[in-house]
PDB file of C-alpha atoms in Angstrom:
ATOM      1  CA  MET A  30       8.735  -4.729  21.841  1.00 44.00           C
ATOM      2  CA  THR A  31       5.300  -3.672  20.624  1.00 44.00           C
ATOM      3  CA  THR A  32       3.969  -3.967  17.105  1.00 45.00           C
ATOM      4  CA  PRO A  33       3.199  -0.599  15.496  1.00 46.00           C
ATOM      5  CA  THR A  34      -0.457   0.200  15.014  1.00 49.00           C
ATOM      6  CA  SER A  35      -1.765   1.230  11.600  1.00 49.00           C
ATOM      7  CA  SER A  36      -1.309   4.896  12.592  1.00 54.00           C
ATOM      8  CA  GLU A  37       2.381   4.128  13.230  1.00 83.00           C
ATOM      9  CA  SER A  38       2.913   1.879  10.213  1.00 92.00           C
ATOM     10  CA  SER A  39       5.671   2.773   7.808  1.00 96.00           C
ATOM     11  CA  THR A  40       4.047   0.744   5.002  1.00 97.00           C
ATOM     12  CA  VAL A  41       1.400   1.727   2.485  1.00 98.00           C
ATOM     13  CA  PHE A  42      -0.808  -0.554   0.419  1.00 98.00           C
ATOM     14  CA  VAL A  43      -1.054   0.560  -3.217  1.00 98.00           C
ATOM     15  CA  ARG A  44      -3.650  -0.687  -5.695  1.00 97.00           C
ATOM     16  CA  GLY A  45      -4.709   0.364  -9.172  1.00 97.00           C
ATOM     17  CA  LEU A  46      -1.288  -0.306 -10.700  1.00 95.00           C
ATOM     18  CA  PRO A  47      -0.912  -1.490 -14.303  1.00 92.00           C
ATOM     19  CA  SER A  48      -0.124  -5.204 -14.682  1.00 90.00           C
ATOM     20  CA  THR A  49       3.177  -4.322 -16.360  1.00 89.00           C
ATOM     21  CA  THR A  50       4.472  -2.331 -13.368  1.00 91.00           C
ATOM     22  CA  VAL A  51       7.924  -3.328 -12.145  1.00 91.00           C
ATOM     23  CA  ARG A  52       9.412  -2.713  -8.714  1.00 93.00           C
ATOM     24  CA  SER A  53      11.675   0.138  -9.850  1.00 94.00           C
ATOM     25  CA  GLU A  54       8.631   2.003 -11.227  1.00 94.00           C
ATOM     26  CA  LEU A  55       6.755   1.546  -7.965  1.00 95.00           C
ATOM     27  CA  THR A  56       9.765   2.844  -6.042  1.00 96.00           C
ATOM     28  CA  ALA A  57      10.034   5.854  -8.368  1.00 95.00           C
ATOM     29  CA  LEU A  58       6.368   6.734  -7.741  1.00 95.00           C
ATOM     30  CA  PHE A  59       7.029   7.141  -4.014  1.00 97.00           C
ATOM     31  CA  ASP A  60      10.698   7.955  -3.415  1.00 95.00           C
ATOM     32  CA  HIS A  61      10.069  11.715  -3.664  1.00 96.00           C
ATOM     33  CA  ILE A  62       8.031  11.471  -0.440  1.00 97.00           C
ATOM     34  CA  GLY A  63      10.759   9.885   1.651  1.00 96.00           C
ATOM     35  CA  PRO A  64      13.369   7.137   1.644  1.00 96.00           C
ATOM     36  CA  VAL A  65      11.841   3.849   0.490  1.00 97.00           C
ATOM     37  CA  LYS A  66      13.125   0.866   2.435  1.00 97.00           C
ATOM     38  CA  LYS A  67      11.367  -1.824   0.387  1.00 96.00           C
ATOM     39  CA  CYS A  68       8.809  -2.225  -2.406  1.00 96.00           C
ATOM     40  CA  SER A  69       6.965  -5.372  -3.308  1.00 95.00           C
ATOM     41  CA  LEU A  70       4.489  -6.166  -6.059  1.00 95.00           C
ATOM     42  CA  ILE A  71       2.072  -9.040  -5.763  1.00 95.00           C
ATOM     43  CA  LYS A  72       2.373 -11.132  -8.928  1.00 93.00           C
ATOM     44  CA  ASN A  73       0.602 -13.843 -10.920  1.00 90.00           C
ATOM     45  CA  ASN A  74       2.244 -17.153 -11.758  1.00 92.00           C
ATOM     46  CA  ASP A  75       3.390 -15.567 -15.041  1.00 89.00           C
ATOM     47  CA  GLN A  76       5.171 -12.856 -12.977  1.00 87.00           C
ATOM     48  CA  THR A  77       2.920  -9.988 -14.097  1.00 85.00           C
ATOM     49  CA  SER A  78       1.646  -7.660 -11.419  1.00 88.00           C
ATOM     50  CA  LEU A  79      -1.815  -8.236  -9.982  1.00 94.00           C
ATOM     51  CA  GLY A  80      -2.137  -4.456  -9.785  1.00 94.00           C
ATOM     52  CA  PHE A  81      -1.243  -3.982  -6.133  1.00 96.00           C
ATOM     53  CA  GLY A  82       1.736  -3.924  -3.837  1.00 97.00           C
ATOM     54  CA  PHE A  83       3.357  -2.468  -0.754  1.00 97.00           C
ATOM     55  CA  VAL A  84       5.829   0.360  -0.188  1.00 98.00           C
ATOM     56  CA  LYS A  85       7.735   0.429   3.101  1.00 97.00           C
ATOM     57  CA  PHE A  86       9.276   3.744   4.121  1.00 98.00           C
ATOM     58  CA  LEU A  87      11.940   4.369   6.742  1.00 96.00           C
ATOM     59  CA  GLN A  88       9.558   6.545   8.780  1.00 96.00           C
ATOM     60  CA  PRO A  89       5.827   6.215   9.553  1.00 97.00           C
ATOM     61  CA  SER A  90       5.433   9.931   8.759  1.00 97.00           C
ATOM     62  CA  HIS A  91       6.482   9.235   5.164  1.00 98.00           C
ATOM     63  CA  ALA A  92       3.833   6.511   4.868  1.00 98.00           C
ATOM     64  CA  ALA A  93       1.208   8.900   6.223  1.00 97.00           C
ATOM     65  CA  SER A  94       2.311  11.549   3.730  1.00 97.00           C
ATOM     66  CA  ALA A  95       2.199   9.031   0.868  1.00 98.00           C
ATOM     67  CA  ALA A  96      -1.347   7.983   1.778  1.00 97.00           C
ATOM     68  CA  ALA A  97      -2.454  11.613   2.028  1.00 97.00           C
ATOM     69  CA  THR A  98      -0.837  12.864  -1.177  1.00 97.00           C
ATOM     70  CA  MET A  99      -0.856   9.863  -3.517  1.00 97.00           C
ATOM     71  CA  ASN A 100      -4.331   8.421  -2.904  1.00 97.00           C
ATOM     72  CA  GLY A 101      -6.451   9.138  -5.974  1.00 96.00           C
ATOM     73  CA  VAL A 102      -3.519  10.302  -8.100  1.00 96.00           C
ATOM     74  CA  GLN A 103      -3.678   9.299 -11.764  1.00 95.00           C
ATOM     75  CA  VAL A 104      -0.563   7.886 -13.381  1.00 92.00           C
ATOM     76  CA  GLU A 105      -0.044   7.233 -17.057  1.00 91.00           C
ATOM     77  CA  HIS A 106       1.498   3.993 -18.233  1.00 86.00           C
ATOM     78  CA  SER A 107       1.699   2.844 -21.863  1.00 87.00           C
ATOM     79  CA  GLY A 108      -0.828   5.476 -22.932  1.00 91.00           C
ATOM     80  CA  LYS A 109      -3.452   4.522 -20.334  1.00 93.00           C
ATOM     81  CA  LYS A 110      -4.362   6.346 -17.125  1.00 95.00           C
ATOM     82  CA  TYR A 111      -4.604   4.508 -13.831  1.00 95.00           C
ATOM     83  CA  LYS A 112      -6.006   5.874 -10.579  1.00 97.00           C
ATOM     84  CA  LEU A 113      -3.966   4.852  -7.552  1.00 97.00           C
ATOM     85  CA  MET A 114      -5.543   3.917  -4.255  1.00 98.00           C
ATOM     86  CA  VAL A 115      -3.025   4.364  -1.451  1.00 98.00           C
ATOM     87  CA  GLU A 116      -3.667   3.656   2.218  1.00 97.00           C
ATOM     88  CA  ILE A 117      -1.729   2.814   5.342  1.00 97.00           C
ATOM     89  CA  ALA A 118      -1.188  -0.949   5.454  1.00 96.00           C
ATOM     90  CA  THR A 119      -2.680  -2.704   8.438  1.00 88.00           C
ATOM     91  CA  SER A 120      -1.499  -5.957   9.927  1.00 75.00           C
ATOM     92  CA  LYS A 121      -3.687  -9.008  10.373  1.00 63.00           C
ATOM     93  CA  ALA A 122      -3.645  -8.338  14.126  1.00 53.00           C
ATOM     94  CA  ASP A 123      -4.919  -4.769  13.579  1.00 53.00           C
ATOM     95  CA  LYS A 124      -7.745  -6.079  11.405  1.00 53.00           C
ATOM     96  CA  ALA A 125      -8.704  -8.723  13.967  1.00 52.00           C
ATOM     97  CA  ASN A 126      -8.688  -6.148  16.774  1.00 50.00           C
ATOM     98  CA  SER A 127     -10.803  -3.790  14.662  1.00 52.00           C
ATOM     99  CA  ARG A 128     -13.400  -6.482  13.988  1.00 49.00           C
ATOM    100  CA  THR A 129     -13.547  -7.359  17.673  1.00 47.00           C
ATOM    101  CA  ALA A 130     -13.965  -3.707  18.666  1.00 49.00           C
ATOM    102  CA  ASP A 131     -16.697  -3.192  16.059  1.00 49.00           C
ATOM    103  CA  GLU A 132     -18.752  -6.142  17.243  1.00 51.00           C
ATOM    104  CA  SER A 133     -21.384  -5.296  19.789  1.00 47.00           C
ATOM    105  CA  PRO A 134     -22.741  -7.762  22.296  1.00 49.00           C
ATOM    106  CA  SER A 135     -25.987  -9.304  21.184  1.00 49.00           C
ATOM    107  CA  ASP A 136     -29.132  -8.489  23.095  1.00 47.00           C
ATOM    108  CA  VAL A 137     -30.300 -11.516  25.025  1.00 43.00           C
TER     109      VAL A 137
END
């Protein structure tokens, strides 16, 4: 079984979220795009959001649509506006492969 590449990923990385965001709010931001399989917020020790998280959809096409339509969208929370940054999540392996591909041999 092969690991999906970033272009096939069904997960998006979301940043720019308010620190008071809860998982149900994150789900509600994205469930109109497609069925959300899982949402997770990265939290501090005091359990407040660090302002970023992940949304996993059932289909990679939903993740692609979320990245295309939700990136740069402003949301209002407690009277403040926040600009979301949404992109397809990449695995550590994808990042390592990208770095390797970007490196050019040194001239000797």
